[in-house]
Coordinates of C-alpha atoms and ligand atoms in Angstrom, one line a residue:
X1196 CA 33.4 -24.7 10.3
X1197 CA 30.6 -22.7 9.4
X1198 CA 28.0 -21.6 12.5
X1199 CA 25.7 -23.5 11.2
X1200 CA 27.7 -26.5 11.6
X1201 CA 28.8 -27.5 7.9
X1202 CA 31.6 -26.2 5.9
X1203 CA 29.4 -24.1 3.3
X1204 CA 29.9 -21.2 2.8
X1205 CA 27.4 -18.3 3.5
X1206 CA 24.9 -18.1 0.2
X1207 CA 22.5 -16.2 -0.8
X1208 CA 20.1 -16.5 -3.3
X1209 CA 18.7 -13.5 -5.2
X1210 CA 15.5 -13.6 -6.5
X1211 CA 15.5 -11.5 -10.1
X1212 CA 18.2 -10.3 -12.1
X1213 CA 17.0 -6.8 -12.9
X1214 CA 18.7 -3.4 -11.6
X1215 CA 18.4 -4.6 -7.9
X1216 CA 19.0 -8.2 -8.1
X1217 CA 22.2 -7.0 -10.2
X1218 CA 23.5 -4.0 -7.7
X1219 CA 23.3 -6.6 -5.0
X1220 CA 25.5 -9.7 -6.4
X1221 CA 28.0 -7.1 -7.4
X1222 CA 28.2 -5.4 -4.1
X1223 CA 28.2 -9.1 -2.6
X1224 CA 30.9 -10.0 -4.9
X1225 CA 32.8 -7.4 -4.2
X1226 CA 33.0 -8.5 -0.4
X1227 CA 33.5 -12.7 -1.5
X1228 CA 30.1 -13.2 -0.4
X1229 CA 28.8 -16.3 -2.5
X1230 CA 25.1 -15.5 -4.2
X1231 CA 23.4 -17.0 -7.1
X1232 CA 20.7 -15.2 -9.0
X1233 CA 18.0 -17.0 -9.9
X1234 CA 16.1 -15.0 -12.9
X1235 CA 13.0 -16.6 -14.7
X1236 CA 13.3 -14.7 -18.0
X1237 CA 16.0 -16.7 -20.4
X1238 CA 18.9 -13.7 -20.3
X1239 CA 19.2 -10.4 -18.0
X1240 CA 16.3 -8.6 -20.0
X1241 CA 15.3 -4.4 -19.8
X1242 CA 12.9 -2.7 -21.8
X1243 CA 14.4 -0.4 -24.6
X1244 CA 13.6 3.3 -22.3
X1245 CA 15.7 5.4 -20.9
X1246 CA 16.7 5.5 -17.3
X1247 CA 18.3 8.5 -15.3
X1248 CA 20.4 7.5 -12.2
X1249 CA 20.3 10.5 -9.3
X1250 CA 23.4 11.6 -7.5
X1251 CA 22.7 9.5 -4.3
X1252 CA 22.5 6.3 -6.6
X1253 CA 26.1 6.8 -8.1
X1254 CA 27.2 6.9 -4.6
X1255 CA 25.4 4.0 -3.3
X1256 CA 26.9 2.2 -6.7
X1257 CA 30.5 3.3 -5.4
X1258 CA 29.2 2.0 -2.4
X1259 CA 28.5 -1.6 -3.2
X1260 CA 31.0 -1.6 -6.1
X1261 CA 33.1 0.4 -8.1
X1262 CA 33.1 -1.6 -10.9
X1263 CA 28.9 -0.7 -10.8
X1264 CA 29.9 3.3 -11.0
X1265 CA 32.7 3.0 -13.8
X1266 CA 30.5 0.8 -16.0
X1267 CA 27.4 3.4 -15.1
X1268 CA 29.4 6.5 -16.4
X1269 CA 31.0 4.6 -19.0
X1270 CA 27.8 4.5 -20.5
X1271 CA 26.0 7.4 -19.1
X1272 CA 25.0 10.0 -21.6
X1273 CA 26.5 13.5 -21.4
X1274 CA 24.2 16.4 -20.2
X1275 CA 24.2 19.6 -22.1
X1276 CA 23.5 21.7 -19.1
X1277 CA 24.0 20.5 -15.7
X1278 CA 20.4 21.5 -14.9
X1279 CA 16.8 20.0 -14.8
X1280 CA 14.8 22.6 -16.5
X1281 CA 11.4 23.0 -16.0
X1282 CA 8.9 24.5 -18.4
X1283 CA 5.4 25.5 -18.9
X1284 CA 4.3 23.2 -22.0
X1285 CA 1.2 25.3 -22.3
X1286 CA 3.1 27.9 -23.4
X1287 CA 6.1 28.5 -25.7
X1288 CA 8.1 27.0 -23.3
X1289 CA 8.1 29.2 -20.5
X1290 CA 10.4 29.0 -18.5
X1291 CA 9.1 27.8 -15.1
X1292 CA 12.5 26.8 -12.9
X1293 CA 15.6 25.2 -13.4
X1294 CA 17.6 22.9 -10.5
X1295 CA 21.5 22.2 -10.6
X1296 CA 22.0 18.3 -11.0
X1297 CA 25.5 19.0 -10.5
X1298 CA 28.4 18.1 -12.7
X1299 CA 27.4 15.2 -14.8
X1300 CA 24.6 14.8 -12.4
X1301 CA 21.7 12.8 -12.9
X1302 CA 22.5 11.4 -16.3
X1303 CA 20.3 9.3 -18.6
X1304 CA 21.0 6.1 -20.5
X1305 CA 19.6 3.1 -22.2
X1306 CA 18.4 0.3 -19.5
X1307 CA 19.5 -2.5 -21.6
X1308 CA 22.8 -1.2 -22.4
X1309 CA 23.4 -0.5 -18.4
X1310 CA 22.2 -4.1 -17.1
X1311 CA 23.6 -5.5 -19.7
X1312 CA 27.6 -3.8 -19.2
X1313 CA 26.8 -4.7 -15.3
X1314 CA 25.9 -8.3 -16.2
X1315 CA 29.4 -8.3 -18.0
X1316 CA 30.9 -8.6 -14.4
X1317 CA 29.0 -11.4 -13.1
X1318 CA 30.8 -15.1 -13.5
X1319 CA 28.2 -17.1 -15.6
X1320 CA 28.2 -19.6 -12.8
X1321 CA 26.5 -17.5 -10.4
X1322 CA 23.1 -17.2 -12.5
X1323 CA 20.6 -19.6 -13.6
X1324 CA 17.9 -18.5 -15.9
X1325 CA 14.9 -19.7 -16.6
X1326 CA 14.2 -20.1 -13.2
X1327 CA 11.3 -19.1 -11.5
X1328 CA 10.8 -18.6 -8.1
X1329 CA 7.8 -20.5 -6.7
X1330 CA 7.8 -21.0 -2.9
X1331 CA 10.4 -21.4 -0.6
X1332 CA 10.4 -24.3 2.3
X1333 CA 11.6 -24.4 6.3
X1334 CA 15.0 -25.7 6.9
X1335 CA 15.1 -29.0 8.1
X1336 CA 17.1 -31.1 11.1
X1337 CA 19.5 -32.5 7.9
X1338 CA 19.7 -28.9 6.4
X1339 CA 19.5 -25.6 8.0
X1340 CA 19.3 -23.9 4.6
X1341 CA 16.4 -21.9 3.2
X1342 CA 15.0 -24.5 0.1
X1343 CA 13.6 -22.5 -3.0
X1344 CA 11.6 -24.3 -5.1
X1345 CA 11.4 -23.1 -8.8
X1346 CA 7.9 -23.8 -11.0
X1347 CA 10.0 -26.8 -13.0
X1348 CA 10.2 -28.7 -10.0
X1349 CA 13.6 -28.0 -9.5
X1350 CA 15.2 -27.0 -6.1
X1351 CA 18.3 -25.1 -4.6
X1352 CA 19.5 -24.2 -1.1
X1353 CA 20.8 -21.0 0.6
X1354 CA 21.2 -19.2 4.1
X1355 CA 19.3 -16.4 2.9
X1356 CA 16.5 -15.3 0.0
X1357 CA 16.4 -11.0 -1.1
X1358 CA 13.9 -11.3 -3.1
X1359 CA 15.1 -8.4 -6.4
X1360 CA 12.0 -9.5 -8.1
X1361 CA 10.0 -6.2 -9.1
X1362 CA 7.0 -5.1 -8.5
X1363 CA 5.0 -8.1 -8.9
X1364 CA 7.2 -10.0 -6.3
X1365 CA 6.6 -14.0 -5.4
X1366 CA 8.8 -13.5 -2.6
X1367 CA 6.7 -10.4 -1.1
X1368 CA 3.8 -13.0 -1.2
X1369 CA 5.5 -15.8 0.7
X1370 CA 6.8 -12.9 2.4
X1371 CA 2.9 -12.1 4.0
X1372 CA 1.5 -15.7 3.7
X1373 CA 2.9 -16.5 7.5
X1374 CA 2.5 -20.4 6.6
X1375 CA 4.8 -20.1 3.7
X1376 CA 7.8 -18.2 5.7
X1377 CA 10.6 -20.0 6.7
X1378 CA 10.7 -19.1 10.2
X1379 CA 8.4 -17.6 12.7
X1380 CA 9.0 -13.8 13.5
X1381 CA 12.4 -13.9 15.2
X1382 CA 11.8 -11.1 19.3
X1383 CA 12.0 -7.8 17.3
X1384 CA 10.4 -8.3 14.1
X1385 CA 8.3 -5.4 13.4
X1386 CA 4.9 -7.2 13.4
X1387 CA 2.3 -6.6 10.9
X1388 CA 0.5 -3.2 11.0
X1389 CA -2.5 -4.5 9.1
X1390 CA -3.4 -8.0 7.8
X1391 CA -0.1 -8.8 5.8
X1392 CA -1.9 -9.9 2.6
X1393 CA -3.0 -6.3 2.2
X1394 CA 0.1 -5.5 0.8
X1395 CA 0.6 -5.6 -2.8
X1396 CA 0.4 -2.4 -6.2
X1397 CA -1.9 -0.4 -7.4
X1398 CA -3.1 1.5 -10.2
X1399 CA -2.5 5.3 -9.4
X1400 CA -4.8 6.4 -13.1
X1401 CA -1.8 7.4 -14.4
X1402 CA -0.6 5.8 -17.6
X1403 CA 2.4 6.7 -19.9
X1404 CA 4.0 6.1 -23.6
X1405 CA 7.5 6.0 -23.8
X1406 CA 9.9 6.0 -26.9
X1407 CA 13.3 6.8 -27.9
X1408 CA 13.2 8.9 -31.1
X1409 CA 16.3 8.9 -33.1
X1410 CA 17.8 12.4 -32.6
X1411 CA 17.9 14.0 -35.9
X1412 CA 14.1 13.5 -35.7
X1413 CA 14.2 15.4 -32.8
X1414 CA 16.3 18.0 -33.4
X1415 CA 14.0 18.5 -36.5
X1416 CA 10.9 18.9 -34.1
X1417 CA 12.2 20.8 -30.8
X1418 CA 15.7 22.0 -32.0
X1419 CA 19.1 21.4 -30.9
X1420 CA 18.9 23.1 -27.1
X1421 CA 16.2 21.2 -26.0
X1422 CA 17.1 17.6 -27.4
X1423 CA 20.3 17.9 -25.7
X1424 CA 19.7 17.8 -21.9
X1425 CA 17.1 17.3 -19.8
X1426 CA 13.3 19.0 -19.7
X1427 CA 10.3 18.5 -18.4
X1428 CA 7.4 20.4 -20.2
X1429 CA 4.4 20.8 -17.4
X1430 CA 0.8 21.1 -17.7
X1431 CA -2.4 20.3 -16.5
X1432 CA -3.5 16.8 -16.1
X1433 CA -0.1 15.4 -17.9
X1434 CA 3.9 15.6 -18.8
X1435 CA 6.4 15.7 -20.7
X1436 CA 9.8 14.5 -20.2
X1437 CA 12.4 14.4 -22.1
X1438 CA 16.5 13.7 -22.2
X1439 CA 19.1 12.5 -24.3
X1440 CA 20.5 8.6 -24.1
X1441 CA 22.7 6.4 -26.7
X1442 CA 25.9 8.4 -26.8
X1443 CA 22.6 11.4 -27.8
X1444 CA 22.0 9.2 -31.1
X1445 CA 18.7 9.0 -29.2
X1446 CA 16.0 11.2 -27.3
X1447 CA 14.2 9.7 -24.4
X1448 CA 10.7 10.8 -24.1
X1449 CA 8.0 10.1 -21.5
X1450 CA 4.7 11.3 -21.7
X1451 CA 2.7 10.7 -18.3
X1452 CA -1.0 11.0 -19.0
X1453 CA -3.8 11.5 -15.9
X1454 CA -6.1 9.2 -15.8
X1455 CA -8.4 10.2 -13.4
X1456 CA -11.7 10.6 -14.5
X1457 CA -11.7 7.7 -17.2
X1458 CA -12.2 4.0 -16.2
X1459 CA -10.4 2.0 -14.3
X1460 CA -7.2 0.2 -15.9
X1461 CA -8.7 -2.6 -17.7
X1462 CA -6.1 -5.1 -18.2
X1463 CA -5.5 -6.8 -14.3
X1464 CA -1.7 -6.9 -13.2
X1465 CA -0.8 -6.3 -17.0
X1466 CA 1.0 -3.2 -17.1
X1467 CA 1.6 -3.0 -21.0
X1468 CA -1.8 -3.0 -23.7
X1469 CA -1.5 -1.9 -27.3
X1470 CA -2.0 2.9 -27.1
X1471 CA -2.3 4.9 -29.6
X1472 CA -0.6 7.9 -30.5
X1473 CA -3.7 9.7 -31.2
X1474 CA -4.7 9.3 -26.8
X1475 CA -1.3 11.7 -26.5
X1476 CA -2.4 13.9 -28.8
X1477 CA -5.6 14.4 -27.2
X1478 CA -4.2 15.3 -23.4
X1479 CA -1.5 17.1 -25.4
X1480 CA -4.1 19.6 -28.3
X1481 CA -4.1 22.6 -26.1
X1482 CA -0.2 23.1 -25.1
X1483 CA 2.5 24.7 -26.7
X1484 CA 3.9 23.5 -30.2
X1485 CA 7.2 22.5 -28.6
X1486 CA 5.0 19.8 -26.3
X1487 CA 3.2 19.3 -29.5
X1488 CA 6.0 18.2 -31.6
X1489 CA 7.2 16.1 -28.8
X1490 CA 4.2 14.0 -29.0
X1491 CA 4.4 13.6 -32.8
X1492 CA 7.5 11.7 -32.3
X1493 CA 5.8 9.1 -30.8
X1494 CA 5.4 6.1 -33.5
X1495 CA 2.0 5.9 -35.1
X1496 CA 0.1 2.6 -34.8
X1497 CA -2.2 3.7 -37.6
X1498 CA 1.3 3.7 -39.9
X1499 CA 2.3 0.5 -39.2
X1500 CA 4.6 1.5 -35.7
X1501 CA 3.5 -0.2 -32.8
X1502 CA 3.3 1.7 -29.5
X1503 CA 2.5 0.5 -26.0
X1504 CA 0.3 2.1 -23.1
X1505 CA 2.0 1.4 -19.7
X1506 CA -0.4 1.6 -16.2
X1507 CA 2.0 3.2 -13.8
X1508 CA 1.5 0.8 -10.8
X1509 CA 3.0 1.9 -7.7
X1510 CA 2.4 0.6 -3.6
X1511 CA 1.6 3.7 -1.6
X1512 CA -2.4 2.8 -0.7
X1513 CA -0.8 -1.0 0.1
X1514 CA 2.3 -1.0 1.6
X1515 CA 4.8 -3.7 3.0
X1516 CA 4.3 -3.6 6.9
X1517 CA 8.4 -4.5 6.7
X1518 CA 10.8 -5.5 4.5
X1519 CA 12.0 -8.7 5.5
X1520 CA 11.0 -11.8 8.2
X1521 CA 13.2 -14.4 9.1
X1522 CA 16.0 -14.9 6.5
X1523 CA 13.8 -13.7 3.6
X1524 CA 13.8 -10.3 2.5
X1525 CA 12.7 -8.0 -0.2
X1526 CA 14.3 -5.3 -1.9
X1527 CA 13.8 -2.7 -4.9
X1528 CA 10.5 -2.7 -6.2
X1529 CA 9.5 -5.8 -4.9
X1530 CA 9.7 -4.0 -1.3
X1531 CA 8.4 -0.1 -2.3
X1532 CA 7.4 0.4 -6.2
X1533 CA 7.0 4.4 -6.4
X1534 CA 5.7 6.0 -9.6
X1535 CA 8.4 7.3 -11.7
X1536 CA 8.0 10.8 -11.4
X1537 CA 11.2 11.6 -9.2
X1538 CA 13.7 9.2 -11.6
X1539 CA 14.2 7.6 -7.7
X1540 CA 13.1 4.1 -7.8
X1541 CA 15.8 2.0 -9.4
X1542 CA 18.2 4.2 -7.0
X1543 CA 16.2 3.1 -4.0
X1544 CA 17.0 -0.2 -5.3
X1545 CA 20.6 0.5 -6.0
X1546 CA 20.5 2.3 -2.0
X1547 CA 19.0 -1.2 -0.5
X1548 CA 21.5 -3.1 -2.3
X1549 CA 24.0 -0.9 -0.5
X1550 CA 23.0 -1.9 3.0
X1551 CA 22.2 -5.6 2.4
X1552 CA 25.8 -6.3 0.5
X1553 CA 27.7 -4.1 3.9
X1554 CA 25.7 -6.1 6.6
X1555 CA 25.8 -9.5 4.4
X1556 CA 29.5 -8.8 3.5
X1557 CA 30.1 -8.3 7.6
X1558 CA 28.0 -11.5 8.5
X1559 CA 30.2 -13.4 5.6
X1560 CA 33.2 -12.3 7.5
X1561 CA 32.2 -13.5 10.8
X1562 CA 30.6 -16.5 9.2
X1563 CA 33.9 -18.0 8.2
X1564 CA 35.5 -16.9 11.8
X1565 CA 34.2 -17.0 15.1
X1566 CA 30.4 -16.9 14.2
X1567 CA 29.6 -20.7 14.9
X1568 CA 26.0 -21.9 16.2
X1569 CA 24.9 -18.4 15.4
X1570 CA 25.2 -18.0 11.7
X1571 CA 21.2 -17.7 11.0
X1572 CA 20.3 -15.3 13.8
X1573 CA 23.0 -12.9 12.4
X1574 CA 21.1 -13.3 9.2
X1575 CA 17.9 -12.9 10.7
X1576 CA 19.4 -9.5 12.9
X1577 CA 21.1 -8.5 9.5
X1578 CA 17.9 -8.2 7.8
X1579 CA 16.3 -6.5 10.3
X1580 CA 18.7 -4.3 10.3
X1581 CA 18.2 -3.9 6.6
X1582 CA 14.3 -3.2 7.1
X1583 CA 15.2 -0.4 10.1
X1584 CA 17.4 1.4 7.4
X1585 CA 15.8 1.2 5.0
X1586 CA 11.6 1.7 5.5
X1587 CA 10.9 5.2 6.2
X1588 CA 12.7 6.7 2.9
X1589 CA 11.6 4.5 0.6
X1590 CA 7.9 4.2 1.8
X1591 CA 9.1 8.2 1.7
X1592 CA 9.5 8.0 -1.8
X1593 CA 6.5 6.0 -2.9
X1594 CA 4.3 9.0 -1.9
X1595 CA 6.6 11.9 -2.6
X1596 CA 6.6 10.7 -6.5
X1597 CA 2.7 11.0 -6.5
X1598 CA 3.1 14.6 -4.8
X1599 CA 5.3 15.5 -7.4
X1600 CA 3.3 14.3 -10.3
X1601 CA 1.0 16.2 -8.6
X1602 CA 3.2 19.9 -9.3
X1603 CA 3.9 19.0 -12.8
X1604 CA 0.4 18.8 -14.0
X1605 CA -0.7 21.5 -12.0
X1606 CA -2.9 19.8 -9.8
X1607 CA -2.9 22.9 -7.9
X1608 CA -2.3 25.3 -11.2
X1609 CA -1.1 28.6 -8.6
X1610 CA 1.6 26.8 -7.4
X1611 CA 2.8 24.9 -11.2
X1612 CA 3.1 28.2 -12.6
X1613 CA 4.8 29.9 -9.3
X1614 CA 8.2 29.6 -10.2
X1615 CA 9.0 30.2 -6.6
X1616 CA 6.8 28.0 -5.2
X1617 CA 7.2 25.3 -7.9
X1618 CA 10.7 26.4 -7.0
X1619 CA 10.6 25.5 -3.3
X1620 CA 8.6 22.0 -3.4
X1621 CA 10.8 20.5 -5.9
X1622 CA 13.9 21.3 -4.9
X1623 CA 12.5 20.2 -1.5
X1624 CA 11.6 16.6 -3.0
X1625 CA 14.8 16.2 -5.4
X1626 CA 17.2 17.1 -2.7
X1627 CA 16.1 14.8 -0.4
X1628 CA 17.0 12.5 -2.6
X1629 CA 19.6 13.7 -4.3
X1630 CA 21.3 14.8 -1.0
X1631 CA 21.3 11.4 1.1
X1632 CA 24.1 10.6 3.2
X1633 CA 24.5 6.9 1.6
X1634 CA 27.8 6.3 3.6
X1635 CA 26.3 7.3 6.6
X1636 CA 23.4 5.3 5.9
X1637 CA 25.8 2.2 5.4
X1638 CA 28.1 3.5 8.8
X1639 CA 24.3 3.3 10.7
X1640 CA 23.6 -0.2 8.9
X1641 CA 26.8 -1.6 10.1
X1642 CA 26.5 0.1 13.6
X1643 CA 23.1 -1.4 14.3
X1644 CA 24.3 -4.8 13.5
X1645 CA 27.1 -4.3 15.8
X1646 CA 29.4 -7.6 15.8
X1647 CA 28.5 -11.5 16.7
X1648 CA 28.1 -12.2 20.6
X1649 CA 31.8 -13.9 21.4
Ligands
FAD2880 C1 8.1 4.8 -16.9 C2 9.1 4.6 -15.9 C3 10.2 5.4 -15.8 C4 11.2 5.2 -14.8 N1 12.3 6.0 -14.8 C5 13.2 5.8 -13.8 C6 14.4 6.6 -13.7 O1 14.6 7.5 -14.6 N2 15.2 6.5 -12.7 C7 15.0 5.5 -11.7 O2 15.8 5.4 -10.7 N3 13.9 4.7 -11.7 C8 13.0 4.9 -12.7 N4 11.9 4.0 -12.8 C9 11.7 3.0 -11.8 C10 12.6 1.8 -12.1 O3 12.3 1.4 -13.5 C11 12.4 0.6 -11.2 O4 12.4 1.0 -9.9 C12 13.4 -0.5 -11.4 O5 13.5 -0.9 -12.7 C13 13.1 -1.7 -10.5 O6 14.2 -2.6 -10.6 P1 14.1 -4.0 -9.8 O7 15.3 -4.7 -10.2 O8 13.7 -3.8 -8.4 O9 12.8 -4.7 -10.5 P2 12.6 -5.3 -12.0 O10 13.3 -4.4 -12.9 O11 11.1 -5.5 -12.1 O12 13.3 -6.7 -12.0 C14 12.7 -7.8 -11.4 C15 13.4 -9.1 -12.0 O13 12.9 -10.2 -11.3 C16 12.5 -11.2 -12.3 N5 11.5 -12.0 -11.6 C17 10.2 -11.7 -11.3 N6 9.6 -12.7 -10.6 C18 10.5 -13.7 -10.5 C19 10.4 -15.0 -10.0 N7 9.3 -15.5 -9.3 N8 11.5 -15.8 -10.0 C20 12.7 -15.3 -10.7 N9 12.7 -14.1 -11.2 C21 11.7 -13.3 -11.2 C22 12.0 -10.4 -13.5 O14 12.0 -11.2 -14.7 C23 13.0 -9.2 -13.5 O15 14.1 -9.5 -14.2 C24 10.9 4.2 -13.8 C25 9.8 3.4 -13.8 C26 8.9 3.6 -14.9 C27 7.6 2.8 -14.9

């Protein structure tokens, strides 16, 4: 018997099959937790960028899953050098500082081809796409399950909701509406800090391109050295970065432009509106011909080649006041989207996913045991166990990305060009990341949960 009274099994429904939603069915699979994803696009979709995972993600991966971390490096592109390197794009390429990712450390790769080789593991059965999270109901005296209700008018049932889906997240919404959450804050639930509808992204007047230029094209314009690991070319008010992906067939480049001074994003919640190569070259005319030639690789709209402007959103003026309430929580970007200037925010997603699958995976144990009657509370502690581990990094994160951005296009130009000091901050940020103790952040999970009252 279950604790809730029924023979069901614990189930959980995740909300979004991206990198998040993804991590966490695998590292519930891996510990017979039953799950279903519930993605509204019709497939598990990525944009065609590159994506660098940080050491402390491959551990949380080996954390929730091995099967994640073999598939990961399966497909993870080789560095040339084991370093980030750091130059001033200003200049001929300067060398400014250069940071030991360790061996095979922090590797690039395509997005797509990642979610797609995890996706490989997941029994068809356990997703539904095309299914689009609208609101999710209060259990009732004939079910104690959470209902989710999906836009076509379609329901399902489950003990619990993580809600994996990105920065424009439904279930962060019903999450702050308190009239839409399933139950009322259980003694212990962090209450709101300011009114809950407060939280949500913003625009941080940063916008980027992106493109993946085939690499004998970039060989041709940067040489072999630099198209074979990873750089980061710095300067003021934007930069460059740049790193091998596709087995190298491919070179990932980012340019990250400030947009300070201009107006504000036009286009709403949109992220995406039709750039053209001609705004890079612009921020880019005074640096170095190295940053130069970078930029030229982008794909012309004037010739025919489409290429998109992306607003980089993230939630550090509006944060979440907590992480989950009742037996709803949020993960990944839906809980703490952070610019992308650390290459940290799908690994905070992969990190969540770690604790939610250990203290899930312990409640699934219980639940078919000795847990009776108290099946939902654990759930309810669980999560709120999750939220405790899990707040103070990410939110963390969300502002150390900005303060990074910050050093690579010299908002204070003394300290960009100090190698030392340059030196000093980074390594500072990028170790704290890097360095995490993700066991010992799932030992504290699994401590704080502490076992069902008997
Ligand atoms: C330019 C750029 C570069 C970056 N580079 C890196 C990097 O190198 N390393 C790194 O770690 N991070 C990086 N990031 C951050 C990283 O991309 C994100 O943190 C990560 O992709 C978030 O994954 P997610 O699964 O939480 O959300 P998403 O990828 O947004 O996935 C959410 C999923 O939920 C689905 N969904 C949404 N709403 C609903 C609904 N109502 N019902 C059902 N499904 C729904 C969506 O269709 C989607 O599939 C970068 C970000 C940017 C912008």
């Amino acid at each position: 018997m279950s604790p809730t009274g029924s023979k069901d099994p614990l189930h959980i429904a995740i909300i979004g099959g991206g990198i998040t939603g993804v991590n966490l069915a695998l590292g519930l699979q891996a510990r017979n937790v039953s799950y279903s994803i519930y993605e509204r696009s019709a497939g598990f979709r990525e944009i065609g960028a590159g994506i660098g995972f940080s050491p402390n993600a491959e551990r949380a991966m080996a954390a929730l899953n091995p099967d994640i971390l073999t598939s990961y490096k399966r497909l993870a592109n080789p560095n040339g050098e084991d370093y980030f390197q750091w130059v001033n794009g200003c200049a001929t390429d300067e060398p400014i500082f250069k940071l030991h990712v360790g061996k095979d450390g922090f590797q690039g790769g395509l997005r797509s081809k990642f979610l797609e080789e995890w996706a490989k593991l997941i029994p068809p059965t356990a997703v539904q796409f095309s299914k689009q999270l609208d609101t999710i109901t209060e259990p009732t005296p004939d079910s104690p399950k959470l209902r989710l209700h999906f836009t076509d008018g379609t329901t399902a049932t489950a003990d619990a909701v993580i809600g994996c889906d990105g920065i424009h997240s439904r279930v962060r919404d019903l999450l702050l509406a308190p009239q839409t959450t399933t139950n009322p804050p259980a003694p212990g639930d962090q209450p709101p800090s300011s009114p809950p509808t407060t939280a949500h992204p913003t625009y941080t007047h940063k916008f980027c391109f992106r493109t993946l230029a085939p690499m004998p094209a970039a060989i041709a314009a940067i040489g072999p050295t630099q198209a074979s690991t990873r750089f980061m070319y710095n300067g003021p008010g934007a930069h460059l970065i740049t790193y091998p992906v596709g087995n190298s067939t491919l070179l990932n480049i980012l340019a990250v432009i400030d947009a300070t001074s201009s107006t504000p994003w036009p286009y709403g919640q949109r992220h995406t509106a039709p750039g053209h190569r001609s705004e890079a070259e612009r921020a880019f005319e005074q640096w170095g011909p190295t940053a130069r030639a970078i930029v030229g690789l982008f794909p012309d709209s004037e010739e025919g080649a489409p290429l998109d402007k992306w607003a980089l959103f993230d939630m550090a003026e509006y944060p979440m006041p907590g992480y989950a309430r009742g037996r709803v929580g949020v993960a990944g970007d839906a809980a703490h989207a952070a610019g992308p200037h650390l290459g940290a925010g799908a690994g905070m997603g992969v990190e969540d996913a770690a604790v939610l699958a250990a203290v899930l995976g312990a409640i699934g144990g219980w639940w078919e045991g000795d847990g009776e009657g108290e099946g939902h509370e654990l759930l309810e502690r669980a999560l709120r166990v999750f939220n405790e581990v899990r707040y103070s990094r990410t939110q963390w994160v969300v502002h150390a990305a900005r303060e990074a951005c910050d050093l690579f296009q010299w908002r204070d130009e003394a300290i960009g060009k100090d190698p030392e000091r340059f030196g000093r901050e980074i390594t500072e940020l990028f170790h704290t990341i890097w360095k995490y103790d993700v066991d010992g952040m799932v030992e504290e999970a699994l401590a704080k949960l502490g076992a069902p009252a008997s």
